[in-house]
Amino acid sequence: MPPQPPSHLPRLHDKTALITGASSGIGRAIAIAYASHGTKLVVCADLRPDAHGNANTPEDKEKTHDLINKRYGEGRAVFVRCDVAEARGWEEVVSEAVRRAGRLDVLVNNAGVGEHNYPRLHLMDEAIWDKTMAVNARGVFLGCKYALVQFLKQPPHPSGDRGWIINIASTFGINGFTGGHGPYCASKAACLNLSKSIALDYAADKIHCNAICPGFTQSAMTEATFKDEAANAGRLAATPWGRWGRPEEIAAAAVFLASEDSSFVTGVGLPVDGGYLAM
C-alpha cells in the first residue's frame, strides 16, 4: 500500500475571526474561505448584511452569514452592524465576538471606500478626503486597537500566538495611481505602514500583523471600473497576468496569513496583483 498523506486539522481550526466589509466582495470571500477552513465563528461586520454587487447565482444574493451557516452549520457565523470609523462600533463588535466564542483570534480589516472617477486634487471636495481617511485609515487604526486590547488580555492560542491581524491595503498604497486616487492611495499607504509598525511593536507579544495589497480585483467597489470599457482596458494592460483578480484569490492569501503556515511571518505587505508591481 502506498504511503498515506498525513492527516491535518483545517488550517483555521477552532479560531474566531472578525471580518469587516463582509457583506460583499473581498470581505465576503474571506469570510466564506475562513469558514471552509474550520473557524469556530466568523463575525461578519458591515453597515448592512445584504449582499451587493454581481449576483450570478441565487447564493450570490444570500447574506454572507446566512450562506456560511447554511453551508457549514448553524452558529458558525453572525452578522454585527459596525461603522468602522466609530470607536463605539468596534467596542461592540469585539465584545460580541468574545461573548459568543470566548475569545478573538483573527481580525481582518477589509472595509474600505474608493470611488470611480474622482476629480484631480485641486478640484476635489475636502469631504472626499475626510470620508476616505475615516474608513480606510481611522477604521483600520480602531480595529487594530480594539483587537489588540482583546489579544493581550486573553490566554495565548495553543500555538503560543496571541492573535493575527490582516489589513487589506492595496498596490495603490505602494505605488501612486492617476485619476483622482490621491486620498485612496494615501489611506492605503497609511494602512500598510501601520501594519508594519504594529508588527514591530507587538512581536514580543506574539501578535502577527500583516497586510495584503490586492491589485485590480473585481468586487462591488470596482464594478464601475471594470464595466467602463476604457478603464477596464487600462487595468488589463497594466496587469501582466492579463485579467482582473478574483476576491477568492485575495481570500486564499488571508487564509495563509491567519494560519500556522505563516508562523514566522509578520510585518509584510503581500501583493496579490497578477504581477502589477513587478512592472
mmCIF file of C-alpha atoms in Angstrom:
data_model
loop_
_atom_site.group_PDB
_atom_site.id
_atom_site.type_symbol
_atom_site.label_atom_id
_atom_site.label_comp_id
_atom_site.label_asym_id
_atom_site.label_seq_id
_atom_site.Cartn_x
_atom_site.Cartn_y
_atom_site.Cartn_z
ATOM 1 C CA MET A 1 0.000 0.000 0.000
ATOM 2 C CA PRO A 2 1.438 3.418 -0.906
ATOM 3 C CA PRO A 3 2.171 5.769 1.987
ATOM 4 C CA GLN A 4 -0.825 7.832 3.013
ATOM 5 C CA PRO A 5 -0.620 11.626 3.276
ATOM 6 C CA PRO A 6 -0.608 12.939 6.837
ATOM 7 C CA SER A 7 -3.902 13.958 8.367
ATOM 8 C CA HIS A 8 -4.188 17.645 9.273
ATOM 9 C CA LEU A 9 -6.758 19.744 11.046
ATOM 10 C CA PRO A 10 -8.314 22.504 8.941
ATOM 11 C CA ARG A 11 -5.939 25.457 8.697
ATOM 12 C CA LEU A 12 -8.055 27.726 10.923
ATOM 13 C CA HIS A 13 -9.411 25.070 13.251
ATOM 14 C CA ASP A 14 -11.396 26.485 16.182
ATOM 15 C CA LYS A 15 -10.345 30.105 15.606
ATOM 16 C CA THR A 16 -12.717 33.043 15.941
ATOM 17 C CA ALA A 17 -12.411 35.613 13.173
ATOM 18 C CA LEU A 18 -13.864 39.093 12.737
ATOM 19 C CA ILE A 19 -14.044 40.465 9.198
ATOM 20 C CA THR A 20 -15.189 43.962 8.292
ATOM 21 C CA GLY A 21 -16.897 44.720 4.999
ATOM 22 C CA ALA A 22 -18.022 41.100 4.981
ATOM 23 C CA SER A 23 -21.256 41.575 3.052
ATOM 24 C CA SER A 24 -19.659 41.723 -0.387
ATOM 25 C CA GLY A 25 -16.525 41.411 -2.482
ATOM 26 C CA ILE A 26 -13.229 40.567 -0.839
ATOM 27 C CA GLY A 27 -14.633 40.581 2.703
ATOM 28 C CA ARG A 28 -17.368 38.120 1.776
ATOM 29 C CA ALA A 29 -14.855 35.839 0.054
ATOM 30 C CA ILE A 30 -12.590 35.884 3.120
ATOM 31 C CA ALA A 31 -15.469 35.118 5.492
ATOM 32 C CA ILE A 32 -16.554 32.122 3.404
ATOM 33 C CA ALA A 33 -12.967 30.887 2.997
ATOM 34 C CA TYR A 34 -12.374 31.102 6.747
ATOM 35 C CA ALA A 35 -15.497 29.074 7.472
ATOM 36 C CA SER A 36 -14.380 26.460 4.943
ATOM 37 C CA HIS A 37 -11.067 26.157 6.818
ATOM 38 C CA GLY A 38 -12.666 25.297 10.141
ATOM 39 C CA THR A 39 -13.195 28.535 12.053
ATOM 40 C CA LYS A 40 -15.305 28.224 15.173
ATOM 41 C CA LEU A 41 -17.072 31.523 14.463
ATOM 42 C CA VAL A 42 -16.937 34.158 11.747
ATOM 43 C CA VAL A 43 -18.207 37.573 12.812
ATOM 44 C CA CYS A 44 -19.366 39.368 9.666
ATOM 45 C CA ALA A 45 -19.205 43.099 10.373
ATOM 46 C CA ASP A 46 -20.603 45.652 7.961
ATOM 47 C CA LEU A 47 -23.032 48.556 7.719
ATOM 48 C CA ARG A 48 -25.679 46.233 6.327
ATOM 49 C CA PRO A 49 -25.931 42.454 5.934
ATOM 50 C CA ASP A 50 -27.356 42.349 2.410
ATOM 51 C CA ALA A 51 -25.080 41.022 -0.302
ATOM 52 C CA HIS A 52 -24.481 43.552 -3.076
ATOM 53 C CA GLY A 53 -22.588 43.655 -6.335
ATOM 54 C CA ASN A 54 -22.616 40.954 -9.019
ATOM 55 C CA ALA A 55 -25.199 38.209 -8.455
ATOM 56 C CA ASN A 56 -24.759 35.325 -10.884
ATOM 57 C CA THR A 57 -26.378 32.628 -8.748
ATOM 58 C CA PRO A 58 -29.080 32.551 -6.046
ATOM 59 C CA GLU A 59 -26.324 32.023 -3.432
ATOM 60 C CA ASP A 60 -24.695 35.309 -4.507
ATOM 61 C CA LYS A 61 -27.792 37.099 -3.212
ATOM 62 C CA GLU A 62 -27.695 35.447 0.211
ATOM 63 C CA LYS A 63 -26.330 37.299 3.202
ATOM 64 C CA THR A 64 -22.796 36.186 3.980
ATOM 65 C CA HIS A 65 -23.536 34.899 7.482
ATOM 66 C CA ASP A 66 -26.657 33.062 6.266
ATOM 67 C CA LEU A 67 -24.678 31.387 3.496
ATOM 68 C CA ILE A 68 -21.952 30.272 5.919
ATOM 69 C CA ASN A 69 -24.488 28.875 8.366
ATOM 70 C CA LYS A 70 -26.248 27.010 5.558
ATOM 71 C CA ARG A 71 -23.018 25.501 4.235
ATOM 72 C CA TYR A 72 -21.107 24.807 7.438
ATOM 73 C CA GLY A 73 -23.672 24.587 10.224
ATOM 74 C CA GLU A 74 -25.817 26.904 12.310
ATOM 75 C CA GLY A 75 -23.918 29.179 14.648
ATOM 76 C CA ARG A 76 -20.768 29.291 12.530
ATOM 77 C CA ALA A 77 -21.317 32.936 11.544
ATOM 78 C CA VAL A 78 -23.138 36.008 12.791
ATOM 79 C CA PHE A 79 -23.721 39.487 11.403
ATOM 80 C CA VAL A 80 -22.961 42.507 13.601
ATOM 81 C CA ARG A 81 -23.513 46.032 12.334
ATOM 82 C CA CYS A 82 -20.369 48.143 12.599
ATOM 83 C CA ASP A 83 -19.371 51.568 11.341
ATOM 84 C CA VAL A 84 -15.606 51.106 11.325
ATOM 85 C CA ALA A 85 -14.942 54.829 11.707
ATOM 86 C CA GLU A 86 -16.656 54.849 15.125
ATOM 87 C CA ALA A 87 -14.932 53.534 18.264
ATOM 88 C CA ARG A 88 -18.246 52.548 19.861
ATOM 89 C CA GLY A 89 -18.993 50.182 16.996
ATOM 90 C CA TRP A 90 -15.633 48.478 17.423
ATOM 91 C CA GLU A 91 -16.126 48.012 21.144
ATOM 92 C CA GLU A 92 -19.476 46.368 20.472
ATOM 93 C CA VAL A 93 -18.392 44.065 17.668
ATOM 94 C CA VAL A 94 -15.302 42.797 19.524
ATOM 95 C CA SER A 95 -17.388 42.288 22.675
ATOM 96 C CA GLU A 96 -19.958 40.312 20.685
ATOM 97 C CA ALA A 97 -17.271 38.050 19.228
ATOM 98 C CA VAL A 98 -15.914 37.332 22.702
ATOM 99 C CA ARG A 99 -19.393 36.863 24.163
ATOM 100 C CA ARG A 100 -20.231 34.233 21.566
ATOM 101 C CA ALA A 101 -16.894 32.443 21.248
ATOM 102 C CA GLY A 102 -14.943 33.290 24.377
ATOM 103 C CA ARG A 103 -12.056 34.951 22.532
ATOM 104 C CA LEU A 104 -10.958 36.629 19.304
ATOM 105 C CA ASP A 105 -8.142 35.144 17.264
ATOM 106 C CA VAL A 106 -8.181 36.873 13.874
ATOM 107 C CA LEU A 107 -9.104 40.370 12.731
ATOM 108 C CA VAL A 108 -9.384 41.245 9.044
ATOM 109 C CA ASN A 109 -9.680 44.983 8.434
ATOM 110 C CA ASN A 110 -11.227 44.826 4.991
ATOM 111 C CA ALA A 111 -13.900 47.551 4.922
ATOM 112 C CA GLY A 112 -12.932 50.343 2.581
ATOM 113 C CA VAL A 113 -14.162 53.058 0.246
ATOM 114 C CA GLY A 114 -12.862 54.270 -3.090
ATOM 115 C CA GLU A 115 -14.924 55.866 -5.810
ATOM 116 C CA HIS A 116 -14.633 55.841 -9.598
ATOM 117 C CA ASN A 117 -13.533 58.973 -11.490
ATOM 118 C CA TYR A 118 -12.715 61.413 -8.697
ATOM 119 C CA PRO A 119 -11.546 64.834 -9.914
ATOM 120 C CA ARG A 120 -7.904 65.828 -9.633
ATOM 121 C CA LEU A 121 -6.812 67.024 -6.216
ATOM 122 C CA HIS A 122 -7.138 70.779 -6.795
ATOM 123 C CA LEU A 123 -10.808 70.294 -7.720
ATOM 124 C CA MET A 124 -11.599 67.753 -5.007
ATOM 125 C CA ASP A 125 -14.001 68.472 -2.179
ATOM 126 C CA GLU A 126 -12.413 68.030 1.244
ATOM 127 C CA ALA A 127 -15.285 65.720 2.192
ATOM 128 C CA ILE A 128 -13.897 63.069 -0.180
ATOM 129 C CA TRP A 129 -10.563 63.099 1.660
ATOM 130 C CA ASP A 130 -12.253 63.023 5.071
ATOM 131 C CA LYS A 131 -14.537 60.097 4.219
ATOM 132 C CA THR A 132 -11.749 58.066 2.622
ATOM 133 C CA MET A 133 -9.375 58.551 5.537
ATOM 134 C CA ALA A 134 -12.137 57.935 8.104
ATOM 135 C CA VAL A 135 -12.903 54.474 6.720
ATOM 136 C CA ASN A 136 -9.607 53.346 5.191
ATOM 137 C CA ALA A 137 -7.185 54.696 7.807
ATOM 138 C CA ARG A 138 -9.053 55.571 11.017
ATOM 139 C CA GLY A 139 -11.163 52.425 10.676
ATOM 140 C CA VAL A 140 -8.055 50.248 10.436
ATOM 141 C CA PHE A 141 -6.472 52.023 13.412
ATOM 142 C CA LEU A 142 -9.567 51.482 15.560
ATOM 143 C CA GLY A 143 -9.925 47.855 14.531
ATOM 144 C CA CYS A 144 -6.297 47.135 15.379
ATOM 145 C CA LYS A 145 -6.585 48.989 18.689
ATOM 146 C CA TYR A 146 -9.604 47.074 19.973
ATOM 147 C CA ALA A 147 -8.363 43.726 18.663
ATOM 148 C CA LEU A 148 -5.005 44.273 20.366
ATOM 149 C CA VAL A 149 -6.716 45.055 23.677
ATOM 150 C CA GLN A 150 -8.530 41.724 23.450
ATOM 151 C CA PHE A 151 -5.494 39.750 22.248
ATOM 152 C CA LEU A 152 -3.376 40.963 25.153
ATOM 153 C CA LYS A 153 -5.856 40.041 27.866
ATOM 154 C CA GLN A 154 -6.800 36.554 26.665
ATOM 155 C CA PRO A 155 -4.736 33.355 27.020
ATOM 156 C CA PRO A 156 -2.467 32.603 24.070
ATOM 157 C CA HIS A 157 -3.672 30.337 21.301
ATOM 158 C CA PRO A 158 -2.402 26.732 21.605
ATOM 159 C CA SER A 159 0.338 27.648 19.115
ATOM 160 C CA GLY A 160 1.639 30.290 21.532
ATOM 161 C CA ASP A 161 0.418 33.142 19.333
ATOM 162 C CA ARG A 162 -1.967 35.721 20.777
ATOM 163 C CA GLY A 163 -3.599 36.922 17.576
ATOM 164 C CA TRP A 164 -3.490 37.610 13.880
ATOM 165 C CA ILE A 165 -4.298 40.949 12.228
ATOM 166 C CA ILE A 166 -4.659 41.151 8.457
ATOM 167 C CA ASN A 167 -5.201 44.588 6.960
ATOM 168 C CA ILE A 168 -6.386 44.879 3.381
ATOM 169 C CA ALA A 169 -4.201 47.595 1.878
ATOM 170 C CA SER A 170 -3.630 47.955 -1.888
ATOM 171 C CA THR A 171 -0.957 48.121 -4.536
ATOM 172 C CA PHE A 172 -2.019 51.804 -4.635
ATOM 173 C CA GLY A 173 -0.541 52.082 -1.140
ATOM 174 C CA ILE A 174 2.868 51.215 -2.607
ATOM 175 C CA ASN A 175 2.652 52.982 -5.982
ATOM 176 C CA GLY A 176 0.547 56.032 -6.736
ATOM 177 C CA PHE A 177 -2.150 55.950 -9.400
ATOM 178 C CA THR A 178 -3.622 58.548 -11.692
ATOM 179 C CA GLY A 179 -7.263 59.591 -11.951
ATOM 180 C CA GLY A 180 -8.029 61.373 -8.700
ATOM 181 C CA HIS A 181 -6.977 58.483 -6.454
ATOM 182 C CA GLY A 182 -4.847 60.604 -4.087
ATOM 183 C CA PRO A 183 -6.976 60.061 -0.957
ATOM 184 C CA TYR A 184 -7.257 56.326 -1.631
ATOM 185 C CA CYS A 185 -3.501 55.947 -2.227
ATOM 186 C CA ALA A 186 -2.716 57.907 0.926
ATOM 187 C CA SER A 187 -5.147 55.918 3.047
ATOM 188 C CA LYS A 188 -3.800 52.585 1.838
ATOM 189 C CA ALA A 189 -0.199 53.675 2.415
ATOM 190 C CA ALA A 190 -1.251 54.529 5.982
ATOM 191 C CA CYS A 191 -2.833 51.084 6.327
ATOM 192 C CA LEU A 192 0.298 49.354 5.054
ATOM 193 C CA ASN A 193 2.753 51.242 7.254
ATOM 194 C CA LEU A 194 0.540 50.991 10.323
ATOM 195 C CA SER A 195 0.620 47.222 9.795
ATOM 196 C CA LYS A 196 4.420 47.220 9.792
ATOM 197 C CA SER A 197 4.579 49.365 12.921
ATOM 198 C CA ILE A 198 2.150 47.106 14.797
ATOM 199 C CA ALA A 199 4.140 44.051 13.710
ATOM 200 C CA LEU A 200 7.249 45.516 15.326
ATOM 201 C CA ASP A 201 5.561 46.816 18.471
ATOM 202 C CA TYR A 202 3.746 43.549 19.222
ATOM 203 C CA ALA A 203 6.188 40.895 18.023
ATOM 204 C CA ALA A 204 7.253 40.216 21.599
ATOM 205 C CA ASP A 205 3.590 39.545 22.427
ATOM 206 C CA LYS A 206 3.423 37.012 19.566
ATOM 207 C CA ILE A 207 0.785 39.006 17.698
ATOM 208 C CA HIS A 208 1.078 38.845 13.917
ATOM 209 C CA CYS A 209 0.181 41.874 11.827
ATOM 210 C CA ASN A 210 0.367 41.723 8.056
ATOM 211 C CA ALA A 211 -1.221 43.470 5.102
ATOM 212 C CA ILE A 212 -2.450 42.206 1.753
ATOM 213 C CA CYS A 213 -2.043 44.501 -1.243
ATOM 214 C CA PRO A 214 -4.568 43.455 -3.883
ATOM 215 C CA GLY A 215 -4.122 44.543 -7.454
ATOM 216 C CA PHE A 216 -7.090 45.185 -9.714
ATOM 217 C CA THR A 217 -9.743 42.921 -8.234
ATOM 218 C CA GLN A 218 -13.358 42.520 -9.301
ATOM 219 C CA SER A 219 -15.684 43.464 -6.463
ATOM 220 C CA ALA A 220 -18.702 45.633 -5.758
ATOM 221 C CA MET A 221 -16.381 48.594 -5.165
ATOM 222 C CA THR A 222 -14.640 48.259 -8.543
ATOM 223 C CA GLU A 223 -17.711 47.287 -10.568
ATOM 224 C CA ALA A 224 -17.995 50.699 -12.263
ATOM 225 C CA THR A 225 -14.357 50.486 -13.363
ATOM 226 C CA PHE A 226 -14.407 47.037 -14.924
ATOM 227 C CA LYS A 227 -17.683 47.864 -16.687
ATOM 228 C CA ASP A 228 -16.095 51.010 -18.183
ATOM 229 C CA GLU A 229 -14.531 49.859 -21.470
ATOM 230 C CA ALA A 230 -11.612 52.303 -21.490
ATOM 231 C CA ALA A 231 -10.842 51.957 -17.773
ATOM 232 C CA ASN A 232 -11.075 48.171 -17.994
ATOM 233 C CA ALA A 233 -8.661 48.055 -20.930
ATOM 234 C CA GLY A 234 -6.173 50.189 -18.995
ATOM 235 C CA ARG A 235 -6.290 47.909 -15.954
ATOM 236 C CA LEU A 236 -5.788 44.795 -18.091
ATOM 237 C CA ALA A 237 -2.861 46.376 -19.941
ATOM 238 C CA ALA A 238 -1.184 47.202 -16.603
ATOM 239 C CA THR A 239 -1.516 43.628 -15.277
ATOM 240 C CA PRO A 240 0.984 41.082 -16.681
ATOM 241 C CA TRP A 241 -1.401 38.235 -15.839
ATOM 242 C CA GLY A 242 -3.844 39.840 -18.284
ATOM 243 C CA ARG A 243 -7.008 39.668 -16.183
ATOM 244 C CA TRP A 244 -8.658 41.045 -13.085
ATOM 245 C CA GLY A 245 -8.075 39.306 -9.781
ATOM 246 C CA ARG A 246 -10.887 37.458 -8.041
ATOM 247 C CA PRO A 247 -11.921 38.008 -4.418
ATOM 248 C CA GLU A 248 -11.276 34.313 -3.763
ATOM 249 C CA GLU A 249 -7.616 34.823 -4.649
ATOM 250 C CA ILE A 250 -7.274 37.539 -2.019
ATOM 251 C CA ALA A 251 -9.105 35.263 0.428
ATOM 252 C CA ALA A 252 -6.555 32.491 -0.143
ATOM 253 C CA ALA A 253 -3.785 34.853 0.981
ATOM 254 C CA ALA A 254 -5.865 35.849 4.018
ATOM 255 C CA VAL A 255 -6.220 32.179 4.990
ATOM 256 C CA PHE A 256 -2.453 31.723 4.829
ATOM 257 C CA LEU A 257 -1.756 34.812 6.945
ATOM 258 C CA ALA A 258 -4.246 33.706 9.627
ATOM 259 C CA SER A 259 -2.880 30.180 9.861
ATOM 260 C CA GLU A 260 0.103 28.469 11.488
ATOM 261 C CA ASP A 261 1.597 28.241 7.988
ATOM 262 C CA SER A 262 2.601 31.897 8.499
ATOM 263 C CA SER A 263 4.107 31.274 11.946
ATOM 264 C CA PHE A 264 7.275 33.278 11.129
ATOM 265 C CA VAL A 265 5.566 35.950 9.022
ATOM 266 C CA THR A 266 4.786 39.423 10.343
ATOM 267 C CA GLY A 267 5.086 42.957 9.021
ATOM 268 C CA VAL A 268 4.702 42.119 5.336
ATOM 269 C CA GLY A 269 2.627 43.810 2.657
ATOM 270 C CA LEU A 270 1.828 40.848 0.406
ATOM 271 C CA PRO A 271 0.954 41.813 -3.191
ATOM 272 C CA VAL A 272 -1.732 39.674 -4.817
ATOM 273 C CA ASP A 273 -1.716 41.542 -8.090
ATOM 274 C CA GLY A 274 -1.031 39.394 -11.148
ATOM 275 C CA GLY A 275 2.459 40.903 -11.450
ATOM 276 C CA TYR A 276 1.346 44.568 -11.434
ATOM 277 C CA LEU A 277 4.043 45.743 -9.005
ATOM 278 C CA ALA A 278 6.743 43.868 -10.925
ATOM 279 C CA MET A 279 6.215 46.098 -13.964
#
